[in-house]
Amino acid sequence: MDASVRFKSGDVSLIIQRVMADGFFMKRDGWMMSRHVMPVMLQYFHTEACLLAPFYETESGFVVVKNEPLMSKAVLDPWVACAFAPRCVYPGDDWKKLLPCHSDKRGYSVCHRFDQAALGVILVTLFDFKSSQLVVPDNAVFFMRDNKVKYFPTQLK
């Protein structure tokens, strides 16, 4: 879980129940998945952008995984393997050009989301293109980037 994740209520029992039942729980983004996956990653996973087009990308900042063999072997192992494979997560030396994902650009492979893209491709493929069943409800968590929280009070002299 990314440090910027905030729960909308203190009760996380729904999340725990869903993870125990389904094995996996994530937050999805509002962007078309194939927009943020480079062709080298598509080649690595033996898929095509047009097959991913109907699906939203996942957010790797909030992922909850049940510790079980299926999730380990079918989701986490391929995710790590992609990270270590040449030109899967890391698409090459020009990677900085792929960071900006301007909203005015449309189409396939506009930019790259690195580990986030890999997770999305794995989940969509693994769960027979029904990864939306594993998505956390929008009212459960949200992200607050650049939000500063003072965890420790200032020291008194």
JSON list of C-alpha atoms in Angstrom, two decimals:
[
{"chain": "A", "resi": 1, "resn": "MET", "atom": "CA", "xyz": [0.00, 0.00, 0.00]},
{"chain": "A", "resi": 2, "resn": "ASP", "atom": "CA", "xyz": [1.33, 3.38, -1.00]},
{"chain": "A", "resi": 3, "resn": "ALA", "atom": "CA", "xyz": [1.86, 5.89, 1.82]},
{"chain": "A", "resi": 4, "resn": "SER", "atom": "CA", "xyz": [-0.63, 8.26, 0.19]},
{"chain": "A", "resi": 5, "resn": "VAL", "atom": "CA", "xyz": [-3.58, 5.84, 0.61]},
{"chain": "A", "resi": 6, "resn": "ARG", "atom": "CA", "xyz": [-6.29, 7.06, 2.97]},
{"chain": "A", "resi": 7, "resn": "PHE", "atom": "CA", "xyz": [-9.24, 4.97, 4.14]},
{"chain": "A", "resi": 8, "resn": "LYS", "atom": "CA", "xyz": [-12.59, 6.71, 4.06]},
{"chain": "A", "resi": 9, "resn": "SER", "atom": "CA", "xyz": [-13.66, 4.89, 7.21]},
{"chain": "A", "resi": 10, "resn": "GLY", "atom": "CA", "xyz": [-11.83, 3.12, 10.00]},
{"chain": "A", "resi": 11, "resn": "ASP", "atom": "CA", "xyz": [-13.57, -0.15, 9.19]},
{"chain": "A", "resi": 12, "resn": "VAL", "atom": "CA", "xyz": [-11.43, -2.22, 6.81]},
{"chain": "A", "resi": 13, "resn": "SER", "atom": "CA", "xyz": [-13.37, -5.45, 7.42]},
{"chain": "A", "resi": 14, "resn": "LEU", "atom": "CA", "xyz": [-14.98, -5.33, 3.95]},
{"chain": "A", "resi": 15, "resn": "ILE", "atom": "CA", "xyz": [-11.53, -5.25, 2.37]},
{"chain": "A", "resi": 16, "resn": "ILE", "atom": "CA", "xyz": [-10.29, -8.14, 4.52]},
{"chain": "A", "resi": 17, "resn": "GLN", "atom": "CA", "xyz": [-13.43, -10.19, 3.77]},
{"chain": "A", "resi": 18, "resn": "ARG", "atom": "CA", "xyz": [-13.06, -9.63, 0.03]},
{"chain": "A", "resi": 19, "resn": "VAL", "atom": "CA", "xyz": [-9.36, -10.56, 0.08]},
{"chain": "A", "resi": 20, "resn": "MET", "atom": "CA", "xyz": [-10.06, -13.73, 2.03]},
{"chain": "A", "resi": 21, "resn": "ALA", "atom": "CA", "xyz": [-12.80, -14.70, -0.46]},
{"chain": "A", "resi": 22, "resn": "ASP", "atom": "CA", "xyz": [-11.19, -13.62, -3.74]},
{"chain": "A", "resi": 23, "resn": "GLY", "atom": "CA", "xyz": [-7.48, -13.69, -2.91]},
{"chain": "A", "resi": 24, "resn": "PHE", "atom": "CA", "xyz": [-6.81, -10.24, -4.29]},
{"chain": "A", "resi": 25, "resn": "PHE", "atom": "CA", "xyz": [-8.08, -6.69, -3.92]},
{"chain": "A", "resi": 26, "resn": "MET", "atom": "CA", "xyz": [-6.99, -3.57, -5.81]},
{"chain": "A", "resi": 27, "resn": "LYS", "atom": "CA", "xyz": [-8.00, -0.10, -6.83]},
{"chain": "A", "resi": 28, "resn": "ARG", "atom": "CA", "xyz": [-8.55, 0.71, -10.47]},
{"chain": "A", "resi": 29, "resn": "ASP", "atom": "CA", "xyz": [-7.85, 3.90, -12.34]},
{"chain": "A", "resi": 30, "resn": "GLY", "atom": "CA", "xyz": [-10.10, 5.65, -14.84]},
{"chain": "A", "resi": 31, "resn": "TRP", "atom": "CA", "xyz": [-7.77, 5.22, -17.83]},
{"chain": "A", "resi": 32, "resn": "MET", "atom": "CA", "xyz": [-7.91, 2.66, -20.62]},
{"chain": "A", "resi": 33, "resn": "MET", "atom": "CA", "xyz": [-5.28, 0.04, -19.80]},
{"chain": "A", "resi": 34, "resn": "SER", "atom": "CA", "xyz": [-3.86, -0.26, -23.31]},
{"chain": "A", "resi": 35, "resn": "ARG", "atom": "CA", "xyz": [-3.09, 3.48, -23.31]},
{"chain": "A", "resi": 36, "resn": "HIS", "atom": "CA", "xyz": [-0.40, 3.01, -20.66]},
{"chain": "A", "resi": 37, "resn": "VAL", "atom": "CA", "xyz": [1.34, -0.20, -21.81]},
{"chain": "A", "resi": 38, "resn": "MET", "atom": "CA", "xyz": [4.31, -0.08, -24.18]},
{"chain": "A", "resi": 39, "resn": "PRO", "atom": "CA", "xyz": [4.59, -2.58, -27.07]},
{"chain": "A", "resi": 40, "resn": "VAL", "atom": "CA", "xyz": [7.65, -4.28, -25.51]},
{"chain": "A", "resi": 41, "resn": "MET", "atom": "CA", "xyz": [5.55, -5.23, -22.48]},
{"chain": "A", "resi": 42, "resn": "LEU", "atom": "CA", "xyz": [2.72, -6.42, -24.69]},
{"chain": "A", "resi": 43, "resn": "GLN", "atom": "CA", "xyz": [5.22, -8.62, -26.54]},
{"chain": "A", "resi": 44, "resn": "TYR", "atom": "CA", "xyz": [6.55, -9.98, -23.25]},
{"chain": "A", "resi": 45, "resn": "PHE", "atom": "CA", "xyz": [3.06, -11.05, -22.18]},
{"chain": "A", "resi": 46, "resn": "HIS", "atom": "CA", "xyz": [2.11, -12.27, -25.69]},
{"chain": "A", "resi": 47, "resn": "THR", "atom": "CA", "xyz": [-0.92, -10.01, -25.96]},
{"chain": "A", "resi": 48, "resn": "GLU", "atom": "CA", "xyz": [-2.13, -7.05, -27.99]},
{"chain": "A", "resi": 49, "resn": "ALA", "atom": "CA", "xyz": [-3.24, -3.58, -27.02]},
{"chain": "A", "resi": 50, "resn": "CYS", "atom": "CA", "xyz": [-6.63, -3.98, -28.65]},
{"chain": "A", "resi": 51, "resn": "LEU", "atom": "CA", "xyz": [-7.43, -6.90, -26.32]},
{"chain": "A", "resi": 52, "resn": "LEU", "atom": "CA", "xyz": [-6.76, -4.69, -23.29]},
{"chain": "A", "resi": 53, "resn": "ALA", "atom": "CA", "xyz": [-8.67, -1.68, -24.60]},
{"chain": "A", "resi": 54, "resn": "PRO", "atom": "CA", "xyz": [-12.00, -2.41, -22.86]},
{"chain": "A", "resi": 55, "resn": "PHE", "atom": "CA", "xyz": [-10.38, -2.55, -19.42]},
{"chain": "A", "resi": 56, "resn": "TYR", "atom": "CA", "xyz": [-9.33, 0.06, -16.92]},
{"chain": "A", "resi": 57, "resn": "GLU", "atom": "CA", "xyz": [-5.80, 0.02, -15.60]},
{"chain": "A", "resi": 58, "resn": "THR", "atom": "CA", "xyz": [-5.08, -1.03, -12.05]},
{"chain": "A", "resi": 59, "resn": "GLU", "atom": "CA", "xyz": [-3.40, 1.14, -9.45]},
{"chain": "A", "resi": 60, "resn": "SER", "atom": "CA", "xyz": [-0.40, -0.57, -7.95]},
{"chain": "A", "resi": 61, "resn": "GLY", "atom": "CA", "xyz": [-0.46, 1.85, -5.01]},
{"chain": "A", "resi": 62, "resn": "PHE", "atom": "CA", "xyz": [-3.23, -0.11, -3.29]},
{"chain": "A", "resi": 63, "resn": "VAL", "atom": "CA", "xyz": [-3.06, -3.87, -3.65]},
{"chain": "A", "resi": 64, "resn": "VAL", "atom": "CA", "xyz": [-4.00, -6.45, -1.03]},
{"chain": "A", "resi": 65, "resn": "VAL", "atom": "CA", "xyz": [-3.03, -10.06, -1.71]},
{"chain": "A", "resi": 66, "resn": "LYS", "atom": "CA", "xyz": [-4.00, -13.16, 0.26]},
{"chain": "A", "resi": 67, "resn": "ASN", "atom": "CA", "xyz": [-0.99, -15.30, 1.14]},
{"chain": "A", "resi": 68, "resn": "GLU", "atom": "CA", "xyz": [-1.90, -18.39, -0.87]},
{"chain": "A", "resi": 69, "resn": "PRO", "atom": "CA", "xyz": [-0.20, -20.39, -3.63]},
{"chain": "A", "resi": 70, "resn": "LEU", "atom": "CA", "xyz": [-2.57, -19.25, -6.41]},
{"chain": "A", "resi": 71, "resn": "MET", "atom": "CA", "xyz": [-1.89, -15.57, -5.83]},
{"chain": "A", "resi": 72, "resn": "SER", "atom": "CA", "xyz": [1.81, -16.15, -5.34]},
{"chain": "A", "resi": 73, "resn": "LYS", "atom": "CA", "xyz": [2.33, -18.26, -8.44]},
{"chain": "A", "resi": 74, "resn": "ALA", "atom": "CA", "xyz": [-0.22, -16.69, -10.78]},
{"chain": "A", "resi": 75, "resn": "VAL", "atom": "CA", "xyz": [0.06, -12.99, -9.88]},
{"chain": "A", "resi": 76, "resn": "LEU", "atom": "CA", "xyz": [3.14, -12.12, -7.85]},
{"chain": "A", "resi": 77, "resn": "ASP", "atom": "CA", "xyz": [5.67, -14.41, -9.56]},
{"chain": "A", "resi": 78, "resn": "PRO", "atom": "CA", "xyz": [4.87, -13.14, -13.09]},
{"chain": "A", "resi": 79, "resn": "TRP", "atom": "CA", "xyz": [4.88, -9.56, -11.80]},
{"chain": "A", "resi": 80, "resn": "VAL", "atom": "CA", "xyz": [8.37, -10.00, -10.33]},
{"chain": "A", "resi": 81, "resn": "ALA", "atom": "CA", "xyz": [9.55, -11.91, -13.42]},
{"chain": "A", "resi": 82, "resn": "CYS", "atom": "CA", "xyz": [8.47, -9.01, -15.62]},
{"chain": "A", "resi": 83, "resn": "ALA", "atom": "CA", "xyz": [10.38, -6.60, -13.39]},
{"chain": "A", "resi": 84, "resn": "PHE", "atom": "CA", "xyz": [13.57, -8.59, -13.93]},
{"chain": "A", "resi": 85, "resn": "ALA", "atom": "CA", "xyz": [13.02, -9.30, -17.63]},
{"chain": "A", "resi": 86, "resn": "PRO", "atom": "CA", "xyz": [14.82, -6.98, -20.02]},
{"chain": "A", "resi": 87, "resn": "ARG", "atom": "CA", "xyz": [12.45, -4.37, -21.47]},
{"chain": "A", "resi": 88, "resn": "CYS", "atom": "CA", "xyz": [9.26, -5.45, -19.73]},
{"chain": "A", "resi": 89, "resn": "VAL", "atom": "CA", "xyz": [8.77, -3.04, -16.81]},
{"chain": "A", "resi": 90, "resn": "TYR", "atom": "CA", "xyz": [11.78, -1.05, -17.97]},
{"chain": "A", "resi": 91, "resn": "PRO", "atom": "CA", "xyz": [11.15, -0.31, -21.66]},
{"chain": "A", "resi": 92, "resn": "GLY", "atom": "CA", "xyz": [14.60, 1.09, -22.43]},
{"chain": "A", "resi": 93, "resn": "ASP", "atom": "CA", "xyz": [16.85, 4.09, -21.98]},
{"chain": "A", "resi": 94, "resn": "ASP", "atom": "CA", "xyz": [14.24, 6.52, -23.29]},
{"chain": "A", "resi": 95, "resn": "TRP", "atom": "CA", "xyz": [11.92, 5.71, -20.38]},
{"chain": "A", "resi": 96, "resn": "LYS", "atom": "CA", "xyz": [11.67, 9.33, -19.22]},
{"chain": "A", "resi": 97, "resn": "LYS", "atom": "CA", "xyz": [9.86, 10.20, -22.47]},
{"chain": "A", "resi": 98, "resn": "LEU", "atom": "CA", "xyz": [7.17, 7.72, -21.47]},
{"chain": "A", "resi": 99, "resn": "LEU", "atom": "CA", "xyz": [6.36, 9.26, -18.08]},
{"chain": "A", "resi": 100, "resn": "PRO", "atom": "CA", "xyz": [4.02, 12.10, -19.04]},
{"chain": "A", "resi": 101, "resn": "CYS", "atom": "CA", "xyz": [0.55, 10.79, -19.81]},
{"chain": "A", "resi": 102, "resn": "HIS", "atom": "CA", "xyz": [-1.18, 13.87, -21.10]},
{"chain": "A", "resi": 103, "resn": "SER", "atom": "CA", "xyz": [-4.95, 13.56, -21.08]},
{"chain": "A", "resi": 104, "resn": "ASP", "atom": "CA", "xyz": [-5.26, 15.08, -24.55]},
{"chain": "A", "resi": 105, "resn": "LYS", "atom": "CA", "xyz": [-3.39, 12.17, -26.19]},
{"chain": "A", "resi": 106, "resn": "ARG", "atom": "CA", "xyz": [-5.53, 9.21, -27.20]},
{"chain": "A", "resi": 107, "resn": "GLY", "atom": "CA", "xyz": [-4.70, 5.78, -28.52]},
{"chain": "A", "resi": 108, "resn": "TYR", "atom": "CA", "xyz": [-2.62, 2.76, -27.60]},
{"chain": "A", "resi": 109, "resn": "SER", "atom": "CA", "xyz": [0.78, 2.89, -25.90]},
{"chain": "A", "resi": 110, "resn": "VAL", "atom": "CA", "xyz": [0.76, 6.65, -25.30]},
{"chain": "A", "resi": 111, "resn": "CYS", "atom": "CA", "xyz": [2.87, 6.35, -22.15]},
{"chain": "A", "resi": 112, "resn": "HIS", "atom": "CA", "xyz": [4.02, 3.65, -19.75]},
{"chain": "A", "resi": 113, "resn": "ARG", "atom": "CA", "xyz": [3.01, 2.84, -16.18]},
{"chain": "A", "resi": 114, "resn": "PHE", "atom": "CA", "xyz": [5.85, 0.35, -15.54]},
{"chain": "A", "resi": 115, "resn": "ASP", "atom": "CA", "xyz": [4.92, -2.06, -12.67]},
{"chain": "A", "resi": 116, "resn": "GLN", "atom": "CA", "xyz": [1.35, -0.81, -12.68]},
{"chain": "A", "resi": 117, "resn": "ALA", "atom": "CA", "xyz": [0.94, -1.75, -16.35]},
{"chain": "A", "resi": 118, "resn": "ALA", "atom": "CA", "xyz": [2.41, -5.21, -15.76]},
{"chain": "A", "resi": 119, "resn": "LEU", "atom": "CA", "xyz": [0.04, -5.90, -12.88]},
{"chain": "A", "resi": 120, "resn": "GLY", "atom": "CA", "xyz": [-2.94, -4.87, -14.99]},
{"chain": "A", "resi": 121, "resn": "VAL", "atom": "CA", "xyz": [-1.97, -7.09, -17.91]},
{"chain": "A", "resi": 122, "resn": "ILE", "atom": "CA", "xyz": [-1.44, -10.07, -15.58]},
{"chain": "A", "resi": 123, "resn": "LEU", "atom": "CA", "xyz": [-4.78, -9.62, -13.81]},
{"chain": "A", "resi": 124, "resn": "VAL", "atom": "CA", "xyz": [-6.83, -9.06, -16.92]},
{"chain": "A", "resi": 125, "resn": "THR", "atom": "CA", "xyz": [-5.30, -12.12, -18.58]},
{"chain": "A", "resi": 126, "resn": "LEU", "atom": "CA", "xyz": [-5.43, -14.35, -15.51]},
{"chain": "A", "resi": 127, "resn": "PHE", "atom": "CA", "xyz": [-9.00, -13.62, -14.51]},
{"chain": "A", "resi": 128, "resn": "ASP", "atom": "CA", "xyz": [-10.42, -14.13, -17.98]},
{"chain": "A", "resi": 129, "resn": "PHE", "atom": "CA", "xyz": [-10.72, -10.40, -18.56]},
{"chain": "A", "resi": 130, "resn": "LYS", "atom": "CA", "xyz": [-12.96, -9.97, -15.49]},
{"chain": "A", "resi": 131, "resn": "SER", "atom": "CA", "xyz": [-10.57, -8.14, -13.19]},
{"chain": "A", "resi": 132, "resn": "SER", "atom": "CA", "xyz": [-13.30, -5.63, -12.32]},
{"chain": "A", "resi": 133, "resn": "GLN", "atom": "CA", "xyz": [-14.60, -8.22, -9.85]},
{"chain": "A", "resi": 134, "resn": "LEU", "atom": "CA", "xyz": [-11.47, -7.66, -7.76]},
{"chain": "A", "resi": 135, "resn": "VAL", "atom": "CA", "xyz": [-11.74, -3.89, -7.56]},
{"chain": "A", "resi": 136, "resn": "VAL", "atom": "CA", "xyz": [-12.16, -2.04, -4.30]},
{"chain": "A", "resi": 137, "resn": "PRO", "atom": "CA", "xyz": [-15.33, 0.11, -4.19]},
{"chain": "A", "resi": 138, "resn": "ASP", "atom": "CA", "xyz": [-14.58, 3.77, -4.91]},
{"chain": "A", "resi": 139, "resn": "ASN", "atom": "CA", "xyz": [-15.95, 4.76, -1.53]},
{"chain": "A", "resi": 140, "resn": "ALA", "atom": "CA", "xyz": [-13.45, 2.67, 0.45]},
{"chain": "A", "resi": 141, "resn": "VAL", "atom": "CA", "xyz": [-10.05, 4.28, -0.21]},
{"chain": "A", "resi": 142, "resn": "PHE", "atom": "CA", "xyz": [-8.60, 7.33, -1.91]},
{"chain": "A", "resi": 143, "resn": "PHE", "atom": "CA", "xyz": [-5.16, 8.75, -2.63]},
{"chain": "A", "resi": 144, "resn": "MET", "atom": "CA", "xyz": [-3.82, 12.01, -1.25]},
{"chain": "A", "resi": 145, "resn": "ARG", "atom": "CA", "xyz": [-0.52, 12.66, -3.00]},
{"chain": "A", "resi": 146, "resn": "ASP", "atom": "CA", "xyz": [1.76, 15.22, -1.33]},
{"chain": "A", "resi": 147, "resn": "ASN", "atom": "CA", "xyz": [-0.39, 15.13, 1.80]},
{"chain": "A", "resi": 148, "resn": "LYS", "atom": "CA", "xyz": [1.78, 15.68, 4.87]},
{"chain": "A", "resi": 149, "resn": "VAL", "atom": "CA", "xyz": [0.83, 13.97, 8.11]},
{"chain": "A", "resi": 150, "resn": "LYS", "atom": "CA", "xyz": [2.65, 14.75, 11.34]},
{"chain": "A", "resi": 151, "resn": "TYR", "atom": "CA", "xyz": [2.99, 11.37, 12.97]},
{"chain": "A", "resi": 152, "resn": "PHE", "atom": "CA", "xyz": [5.26, 12.54, 15.76]},
{"chain": "A", "resi": 153, "resn": "PRO", "atom": "CA", "xyz": [4.72, 15.68, 17.82]},
{"chain": "A", "resi": 154, "resn": "THR", "atom": "CA", "xyz": [7.56, 18.19, 17.80]},
{"chain": "A", "resi": 155, "resn": "GLN", "atom": "CA", "xyz": [9.99, 17.63, 20.60]},
{"chain": "A", "resi": 156, "resn": "LEU", "atom": "CA", "xyz": [9.80, 19.93, 23.55]},
{"chain": "A", "resi": 157, "resn": "LYS", "atom": "CA", "xyz": [12.99, 21.55, 24.84]}
]
